[in-house]
Coordinates of C-alpha atoms in Angstrom, one line a residue:
X12 CA 0.0 0.0 0.0
X13 CA 1.2 3.5 -0.8
X14 CA 0.8 4.8 2.8
X15 CA 0.8 2.8 6.0
X16 CA -2.5 2.2 7.8
X17 CA -1.3 4.3 10.7
X18 CA -0.4 7.2 8.4
X19 CA -3.8 7.1 6.7
X20 CA -5.5 7.2 10.1
X21 CA -3.2 10.0 11.4
X22 CA -3.8 12.2 8.3
X23 CA -7.5 12.1 8.8
X24 CA -7.3 12.6 12.5
X25 CA -5.0 15.6 12.2
X26 CA -7.2 17.2 9.5
X27 CA -10.6 16.8 11.2
X28 CA -12.0 20.1 12.5
X29 CA -15.2 21.1 14.4
X30 CA -16.5 23.0 11.4
X31 CA -16.5 19.7 9.5
X32 CA -19.0 18.1 11.8
X33 CA -22.7 18.1 11.0
X34 CA -25.1 19.3 13.7
X35 CA -26.5 15.8 14.3
X36 CA -23.0 14.5 15.0
X37 CA -22.3 17.3 17.5
X38 CA -25.7 16.6 19.2
X39 CA -24.9 12.9 19.3
X40 CA -21.5 13.6 21.0
X41 CA -23.4 15.5 23.7
X42 CA -25.8 12.7 24.2
X43 CA -22.9 10.2 24.7
X44 CA -21.2 12.6 27.1
X45 CA -24.5 13.0 29.0
X46 CA -24.9 9.2 29.1
X47 CA -21.2 8.6 30.1
X48 CA -21.3 11.2 32.9
X49 CA -24.4 9.6 34.3
X50 CA -22.6 6.2 34.2
X51 CA -19.7 7.8 36.0
X52 CA -21.9 9.1 38.8
X53 CA -23.3 5.6 39.1
X54 CA -19.8 4.2 39.4
X55 CA -18.6 6.9 41.8
X56 CA -18.9 4.8 44.9
X57 CA -17.7 1.4 43.5
X58 CA -14.8 -0.2 45.2
X59 CA -12.7 -0.6 42.1
X60 CA -12.9 3.1 41.2
X61 CA -12.0 4.1 44.8
X62 CA -9.1 1.7 45.0
X63 CA -7.5 3.3 41.9
X64 CA -8.3 6.8 43.1
X65 CA -6.8 6.1 46.5
X66 CA -3.6 4.9 44.9
X67 CA -3.3 8.0 42.7
X68 CA -4.2 10.4 45.6
X69 CA -1.4 8.8 47.7
X70 CA 1.0 9.3 44.7
X71 CA -0.1 12.9 44.2
X72 CA 1.5 14.8 41.4
X73 CA 0.9 17.8 39.3
X74 CA -2.8 18.9 39.2
X75 CA -3.4 18.8 35.5
X76 CA -6.9 17.3 35.1
X77 CA -10.0 16.8 37.2
X78 CA -11.3 13.5 38.6
X79 CA -14.9 13.6 37.6
X80 CA -17.4 14.1 40.5
X81 CA -14.7 14.2 43.2
X82 CA -13.0 17.4 42.0
X83 CA -9.5 16.1 42.7
X84 CA -6.7 17.5 40.5
X85 CA -4.2 14.9 39.3
X86 CA -1.8 14.3 36.4
X87 CA -3.8 13.9 33.2
X88 CA -2.6 10.3 32.7
X89 CA -3.9 9.3 36.1
X90 CA -7.1 11.2 35.9
X91 CA -7.8 9.4 32.6
X92 CA -7.7 6.0 34.2
X93 CA -9.9 6.9 37.2
X94 CA -12.5 8.7 35.0
X95 CA -12.5 5.9 32.3
X96 CA -13.1 3.3 35.0
X97 CA -15.8 5.4 36.6
X98 CA -17.6 5.5 33.2
X99 CA -17.1 1.8 32.8
X100 CA -17.6 0.4 36.3
X101 CA -21.3 -0.5 36.1
X102 CA -21.1 -1.8 32.6
X103 CA -23.9 0.6 31.7
X104 CA -22.1 2.8 29.2
X105 CA -22.5 2.6 25.4
X106 CA -22.1 -0.5 23.2
X107 CA -21.1 -1.2 19.6
X108 CA -21.0 -4.9 18.5
X109 CA -20.1 -6.1 15.1
X110 CA -17.2 -8.5 14.5
X111 CA -16.0 -7.2 17.9
X112 CA -17.7 -5.5 20.8
X113 CA -16.6 -2.2 22.2
X114 CA -17.5 0.7 24.5
X115 CA -16.2 3.8 22.7
X116 CA -17.2 6.0 25.6
X117 CA -14.4 4.4 27.7
X118 CA -12.2 6.7 25.6
X119 CA -14.1 9.9 26.3
X120 CA -12.2 10.6 29.5
X121 CA -8.9 10.8 27.5
X122 CA -10.4 13.8 25.7
X123 CA -11.5 15.4 28.9
X124 CA -8.2 15.0 30.7
X125 CA -6.0 16.0 27.8
X126 CA -8.3 18.9 26.9
X127 CA -8.0 20.2 30.4
X128 CA -4.2 19.6 30.4
X129 CA -3.8 21.9 27.3
X130 CA -6.5 24.3 28.4
X131 CA -8.5 23.9 25.2
X132 CA -12.2 24.4 24.6
X133 CA -15.0 21.8 24.4
X134 CA -15.3 22.1 20.6
X135 CA -11.8 20.6 20.3
X136 CA -12.7 18.0 22.9
X137 CA -15.8 17.0 20.9
X138 CA -13.7 16.6 17.7
X139 CA -11.5 14.2 19.6
X140 CA -14.5 12.3 20.9
X141 CA -15.8 11.9 17.3
X142 CA -12.4 10.3 16.4
X143 CA -12.7 8.0 19.4
X144 CA -16.0 6.6 18.1
X145 CA -14.9 6.6 14.4
X146 CA -11.9 4.4 14.8
X147 CA -13.0 2.3 17.7
X148 CA -16.1 1.3 15.7
X149 CA -14.2 0.8 12.5
X150 CA -11.8 -1.5 14.3
X151 CA -14.8 -3.6 15.4
X152 CA -15.3 -4.4 11.7
X153 CA -11.6 -4.8 10.8
X154 CA -10.7 -8.3 11.9
X155 CA -12.8 -11.1 10.2
X156 CA -13.7 -12.7 12.5
X157 CA -13.1 -10.3 15.4
X158 CA -10.3 -10.5 17.9
X159 CA -12.8 -11.7 20.5
X160 CA -13.3 -14.9 18.4
X161 CA -9.5 -15.2 18.4
X162 CA -9.7 -15.2 22.3
X163 CA -8.5 -11.6 22.8
X164 CA -10.2 -8.7 24.5
X165 CA -11.4 -5.6 22.7
X166 CA -9.0 -3.4 24.7
X167 CA -6.7 -4.7 22.0
X168 CA -8.5 -2.3 19.7
X169 CA -8.7 0.6 22.1
X170 CA -4.9 0.8 22.2
X171 CA -4.8 2.1 18.7
X172 CA -7.6 4.7 19.2
X173 CA -6.8 6.4 22.5
X174 CA -3.4 7.8 21.3
X175 CA -5.4 9.4 18.4
X176 CA -7.8 11.1 20.8
X177 CA -5.0 12.4 23.1
X178 CA -2.8 13.3 20.2
X179 CA -5.5 15.4 18.5
X180 CA -5.7 17.6 21.6
X181 CA -2.0 17.7 22.0
X182 CA -1.9 19.0 18.4
X183 CA 0.5 16.3 17.2
X184 CA 1.5 16.5 13.6
X185 CA 1.0 13.5 11.3
X186 CA 4.4 12.0 12.0
X187 CA 4.0 12.4 15.7
X188 CA 0.5 10.8 15.5
X189 CA 1.9 7.9 13.6
X190 CA 4.5 7.5 16.4
X191 CA 1.8 7.7 19.1
X192 CA -0.2 4.9 17.4
X193 CA 2.9 2.8 17.1
X194 CA 4.0 3.3 20.7
X195 CA 0.6 2.4 22.2
X196 CA -0.1 -0.4 19.7
X197 CA 3.1 -2.2 20.5
X198 CA 2.3 -3.2 24.1
X199 CA -1.5 -3.3 25.0
X200 CA -2.8 -6.5 23.4
X201 CA -5.2 -7.9 26.0
X202 CA -6.1 -11.5 26.4
X203 CA -9.8 -12.5 26.6
X204 CA -9.9 -14.0 30.2
X205 CA -11.0 -10.8 31.9
X206 CA -14.5 -11.5 30.5
X207 CA -14.5 -15.3 30.7
X208 CA -15.7 -17.5 33.5
X209 CA -15.5 -16.1 37.0
X210 CA -15.0 -12.3 36.5
X211 CA -13.0 -9.9 38.6
X212 CA -12.5 -6.1 38.8
X213 CA -10.2 -6.5 35.7
X214 CA -13.3 -7.0 33.6
X215 CA -14.1 -3.3 33.7
X216 CA -10.5 -2.1 34.0
X217 CA -8.5 -3.5 31.0
X218 CA -10.1 -1.1 28.6
X219 CA -9.6 2.0 30.8
X220 CA -6.0 0.9 31.1
X221 CA -5.6 0.9 27.3
X222 CA -7.2 4.3 27.3
X223 CA -4.6 5.6 29.8
X224 CA -1.8 4.0 27.9
X225 CA -2.8 5.8 24.8
X226 CA -2.6 9.2 26.6
X227 CA 0.9 8.4 27.8
X228 CA 1.9 7.3 24.3
X229 CA 0.7 10.6 22.8
X230 CA 2.7 12.5 25.4
X231 CA 5.7 10.5 24.5
X232 CA 5.3 11.2 20.8
X233 CA 4.9 14.9 21.6
X234 CA 8.3 14.8 23.2
X235 CA 9.9 13.1 20.1
X236 CA 9.5 9.4 21.0
X237 CA 9.3 7.1 18.0
X238 CA 7.0 4.2 17.5
X239 CA 6.5 1.5 14.9
X240 CA 4.8 2.9 11.8
X241 CA 3.7 -0.4 10.4
X242 CA 2.2 -1.6 13.7
X243 CA -0.8 -2.9 11.8
X244 CA 0.5 -4.4 8.5
X245 CA 4.2 -4.8 9.1
X246 CA 6.3 -7.9 9.9
X247 CA 5.1 -9.3 13.2
X248 CA 2.6 -6.5 13.5
X249 CA -1.0 -6.7 14.6
X250 CA -2.4 -8.3 11.5
X251 CA 0.6 -10.7 11.0
X252 CA 0.5 -11.8 14.6
X253 CA -3.3 -12.3 14.7
X254 CA -3.2 -14.5 11.5
X255 CA -4.8 -14.0 8.0
X256 CA -2.2 -11.5 6.6
X257 CA 0.9 -11.9 4.5
X258 CA 3.2 -9.2 5.9
X259 CA 5.9 -9.7 3.3
X260 CA 3.5 -9.0 0.4
X261 CA 1.2 -6.8 2.5
X262 CA -1.8 -8.8 1.3
X263 CA -4.6 -10.8 2.6
X264 CA -3.8 -14.4 3.5
X265 CA -7.1 -16.0 4.7
X266 CA -6.3 -18.9 7.0
X267 CA -8.7 -21.5 8.5
X268 CA -8.3 -21.4 12.3
X269 CA -10.2 -22.6 15.3
X270 CA -11.6 -19.9 17.6
X271 CA -14.1 -19.7 20.3
X272 CA -17.0 -20.9 18.1
X273 CA -15.2 -23.4 15.8
X274 CA -13.2 -23.2 12.6
X275 CA -13.5 -20.2 10.4
X276 CA -11.4 -18.3 7.8
X277 CA -9.4 -15.6 9.6
X278 CA -8.7 -12.4 7.5
X279 CA -9.0 -8.6 7.5
X280 CA -10.9 -5.8 5.9
X281 CA -8.5 -2.9 5.4
X282 CA -11.0 -0.8 3.5
X283 CA -13.5 -0.8 6.4
X284 CA -10.8 0.7 8.6
X285 CA -9.5 3.5 6.4
X286 CA -11.9 3.7 3.4
X287 CA -14.5 6.5 3.0
X288 CA -13.3 8.6 6.0
X289 CA -15.5 11.7 6.4
X290 CA -18.3 10.3 4.2
X291 CA -20.3 9.6 7.4
X292 CA -19.7 9.3 11.1
X293 CA -19.7 6.1 13.0
X294 CA -21.0 7.7 16.2
X295 CA -24.4 7.7 14.5
X296 CA -24.3 3.9 14.5
X297 CA -23.4 3.3 18.1
X298 CA -25.9 2.2 20.8
X299 CA -26.7 2.9 24.4
X300 CA -27.7 0.6 27.2
X301 CA -31.1 0.4 28.8
X302 CA -29.8 -2.1 31.4
X303 CA -26.5 -2.1 33.5
X304 CA -25.5 -5.5 32.1
X305 CA -23.5 -7.2 29.5
X306 CA -24.8 -6.0 26.1
X307 CA -25.9 -9.5 24.9
X308 CA -28.2 -9.9 27.8
X309 CA -30.5 -7.0 26.7
X310 CA -32.8 -8.6 24.2
X311 CA -33.3 -11.6 26.6
X312 CA -34.0 -9.3 29.5
X313 CA -36.6 -7.4 27.4
X314 CA -38.3 -10.6 26.5
X315 CA -38.5 -11.8 30.1
X316 CA -39.7 -8.5 31.4
X317 CA -42.3 -8.3 28.7
X318 CA -43.6 -11.8 29.5
X319 CA -43.6 -11.3 33.3
X320 CA -45.2 -7.9 33.3
X321 CA -47.7 -8.3 30.4
X322 CA -49.0 -11.6 31.9
X323 CA -48.9 -10.5 35.5
X324 CA -46.5 -13.4 36.5
X325 CA -44.7 -13.8 39.8
X326 CA -41.4 -15.5 40.1
X327 CA -43.1 -18.2 42.3
X328 CA -45.3 -19.1 39.3
X329 CA -42.3 -20.2 37.2
X330 CA -41.5 -23.8 36.4
X331 CA -39.0 -23.3 33.6
X332 CA -37.5 -20.6 31.5
X333 CA -36.0 -21.6 28.1
X334 CA -33.8 -19.1 26.4
X335 CA -32.7 -19.5 22.8
X336 CA -29.7 -17.3 21.8
X337 CA -26.9 -17.2 19.3
X338 CA -23.8 -19.1 20.1
X339 CA -21.5 -16.2 21.1
X340 CA -24.1 -15.1 23.6
X341 CA -24.4 -18.6 25.0
X342 CA -20.7 -18.9 25.4
X343 CA -20.3 -15.7 27.3
X344 CA -23.5 -15.7 29.4
X345 CA -24.2 -19.4 30.3
X346 CA -21.0 -20.9 31.4
X347 CA -21.3 -22.7 34.8
X348 CA -19.7 -19.9 36.8
X349 CA -22.6 -17.6 35.8
X350 CA -25.1 -19.7 37.9
X351 CA -23.5 -18.8 41.2
X352 CA -22.0 -15.3 40.7
X353 CA -19.9 -14.1 43.7
X354 CA -19.3 -10.6 42.4
X355 CA -21.0 -7.8 40.6
X356 CA -18.7 -8.3 37.7
X357 CA -19.7 -11.9 37.2
X358 CA -23.4 -11.2 37.9
X359 CA -23.8 -8.5 35.3
X360 CA -22.3 -10.9 32.7
X361 CA -24.5 -13.8 33.9
X362 CA -27.7 -14.2 31.9
X363 CA -29.2 -16.6 34.5
X364 CA -28.6 -14.1 37.3
X365 CA -29.9 -11.1 35.3
X366 CA -33.1 -13.0 34.2
X367 CA -33.7 -14.3 37.7
X368 CA -33.3 -10.8 39.2
X369 CA -35.7 -9.5 36.5
X370 CA -38.3 -12.1 37.3
X371 CA -38.1 -11.4 41.0
X372 CA -38.2 -7.6 40.9
X373 CA -39.8 -6.9 37.4
X374 CA -36.9 -4.6 36.7
X375 CA -33.1 -4.4 36.3
X376 CA -31.2 -1.5 37.8
X377 CA -27.7 -0.9 39.3
X378 CA -29.1 -2.0 42.6
X379 CA -29.7 -5.5 41.1
X380 CA -26.0 -6.1 41.6
X381 CA -25.6 -4.9 45.2
X382 CA -24.1 -7.2 47.8
X383 CA -27.5 -7.5 49.4
X384 CA -29.1 -8.5 46.1
X385 CA -26.3 -11.0 45.3
X386 CA -27.5 -12.9 48.4
X387 CA -31.2 -12.6 47.8
X388 CA -32.6 -16.2 48.3
X389 CA -35.5 -15.5 45.9
X390 CA -33.1 -15.2 43.0
X391 CA -31.6 -18.6 43.8
X392 CA -35.0 -20.1 44.0
X393 CA -35.5 -19.4 40.3
X394 CA -32.0 -19.3 38.7
X395 CA -31.7 -23.0 38.2
X396 CA -35.0 -23.1 36.3
X397 CA -33.3 -21.0 33.5
X398 CA -31.9 -23.1 30.7
X399 CA -29.9 -21.8 27.7
X400 CA -29.9 -23.1 24.2
X401 CA -27.5 -22.0 21.5
X402 CA -28.9 -21.6 18.0
X403 CA -26.9 -21.7 14.8
X404 CA -29.9 -20.0 13.0
X405 CA -29.6 -17.1 15.4
X406 CA -25.9 -17.0 15.0
X407 CA -26.2 -16.4 11.3
X408 CA -28.4 -13.3 12.1
X409 CA -25.7 -11.8 14.4
X410 CA -24.3 -9.0 14.4
X411 CA -27.0 -7.4 12.3
X412 CA -29.6 -8.6 14.8
X413 CA -29.4 -9.9 18.4
X414 CA -32.3 -12.4 18.4
X415 CA -33.8 -13.8 21.5
X416 CA -36.6 -16.3 22.1
X417 CA -37.8 -16.8 25.7
X418 CA -40.4 -19.4 26.6
X419 CA -41.7 -19.2 30.2
X420 CA -43.6 -22.3 31.5
X421 CA -45.6 -21.8 34.6
X422 CA -46.4 -24.4 37.4
X423 CA -49.9 -24.7 35.9
X424 CA -48.4 -25.7 32.5
X425 CA -49.1 -22.4 30.7
X426 CA -46.5 -21.2 28.2
X427 CA -45.6 -17.5 27.4
X428 CA -43.3 -16.9 24.5
X429 CA -41.5 -13.6 23.5
X430 CA -39.2 -13.0 20.6
X431 CA -37.1 -9.8 19.9
X432 CA -34.3 -9.1 17.4
X433 CA -32.7 -6.1 19.0
X434 CA -32.7 -4.3 22.3
X435 CA -33.8 -0.8 23.4
X436 CA -30.9 1.5 22.8
X437 CA -30.0 0.0 19.5
X438 CA -29.8 2.6 16.7
X439 CA -32.9 1.0 15.3
X440 CA -34.7 1.6 18.6
X441 CA -32.7 4.5 20.1
X442 CA -33.1 5.8 23.6
X443 CA -35.1 9.0 23.6
X444 CA -34.0 12.0 25.5
X445 CA -36.6 11.2 28.1
X446 CA -35.1 7.7 28.4
X447 CA -31.7 9.2 28.7
X448 CA -32.7 11.8 31.2
X449 CA -34.4 9.1 33.4
X450 CA -31.2 7.0 33.2
X451 CA -29.0 9.9 34.1
X452 CA -31.2 11.1 37.0
X453 CA -31.3 7.6 38.4
X454 CA -27.6 7.1 38.2
X455 CA -26.9 10.5 39.7
X456 CA -29.1 9.5 42.6
X457 CA -29.0 11.7 45.7
X458 CA -25.7 13.3 44.7
X459 CA -27.7 16.2 43.2
X460 CA -31.2 17.6 43.7
X461 CA -33.6 17.8 40.8
X462 CA -32.6 21.4 40.0
X463 CA -28.9 20.5 39.9
X464 CA -29.6 17.6 37.6
X465 CA -31.4 19.8 35.2
X466 CA -28.6 22.3 35.3
X467 CA -26.0 19.6 34.6
X468 CA -28.0 18.6 31.5
X469 CA -27.9 22.2 30.3
X470 CA -24.2 22.4 30.9
X471 CA -23.5 19.3 28.8
X472 CA -25.8 20.3 25.9
X473 CA -24.5 23.8 25.8
X474 CA -20.8 23.3 26.4
X475 CA -19.3 24.5 23.1
X476 CA -17.9 27.8 24.5
X477 CA -16.7 26.3 27.8
X478 CA -13.1 25.4 28.4
X479 CA -12.4 21.8 29.2
X480 CA -11.5 22.8 32.8
X481 CA -14.7 24.7 33.3
X482 CA -16.7 21.8 32.0
X483 CA -15.1 19.3 34.3
X484 CA -15.4 21.7 37.3
X485 CA -19.2 21.9 36.7
X486 CA -19.5 18.2 37.2
X487 CA -18.1 18.0 40.7
X488 CA -20.5 16.6 43.3

């Protein structure tokens, strides 16, 4: 190819300006910031967030950027990790799932922290956020099949995007941006185990760590540090190491390999990563979450809630719940560890637990994963009645659709069946502003009164002329 993949990405990133962005894209950036800030308020008191914050508060350092909600001033690299983890902690932030899943809003805190570091305005911050969504989502289409099928975590993708976001705000030139991508992309490949089996705090932390690393990479590049230009297509680069690419010829080399879901041909789609840049904006294709759970639980939860509520069922009425899902969902959500979750991280990735909690309470909220709820005996009265069934027919429909069929059989022998193909929050059924406002207000809880919550919404949706520092200060609890 005439130019390296990193150089093509860097040229687009360096050239993008606020005046290039359509009004609907700018509005969507604000919606995702509003959603992410709500998620951060929800994660404000979680143990994992406060462990990381405590470590960095003890370390101290130059007060460059604000810790969201708390108001602490810390080095930008450190504030990035805390804020990204805060957004991610409840698994309630945005979702984009094609060949790979991702949560592009994990990267938004890099833009906030570096924007504050360089004392720029929120217009520049929003441009950087558009880049975060653009390339995180394109990377979810790049590997065929995705890196998740190859037993790697999607933080592997984030490592290439976060340096772009930070680098844009640091005003890196094209060569510096190429170096930043090469620095970060050389050392943040993340194995899949954080989201497999019994989950730990690392489930929500690996992606924020890749975000943080990208900020540091951009700072290194700004000072003149060099990185591998052909980190994607070069010898022993990302594509060569992950199979399906001939690095010597720089050409596709589809190779049959066995992944999570069996043997398939592993390859790449370079055009989907760098083709048609600027023709449209990927942020318009992202989705939001209506439940604080793993994304693939959502259609199933909607089916169960519809059946329970519409038919006035009680959890004590249930004899059996049969859930038909596509194979990837079955692999993630029904492994044996998911029937007796011992942590919030495992519970919100456990379809049996989520469905049992939904049947007991007729709702799913952040409180569904509290320590008290994890020990609620009613949930464990019903959880073993939930049976999963993988469907190859449904697998062929994914990722265009996320089909679910749920059949609830009662003790009296009645059957109630529900079928859905995509969840609330999907771009085909987007969350309305009322939905988003209700979600934000619920997550903000008693940290603010109703007037302050309304004022926060006004700040976020009218932030163009604010500095990044002023914006972040307005978010302090």
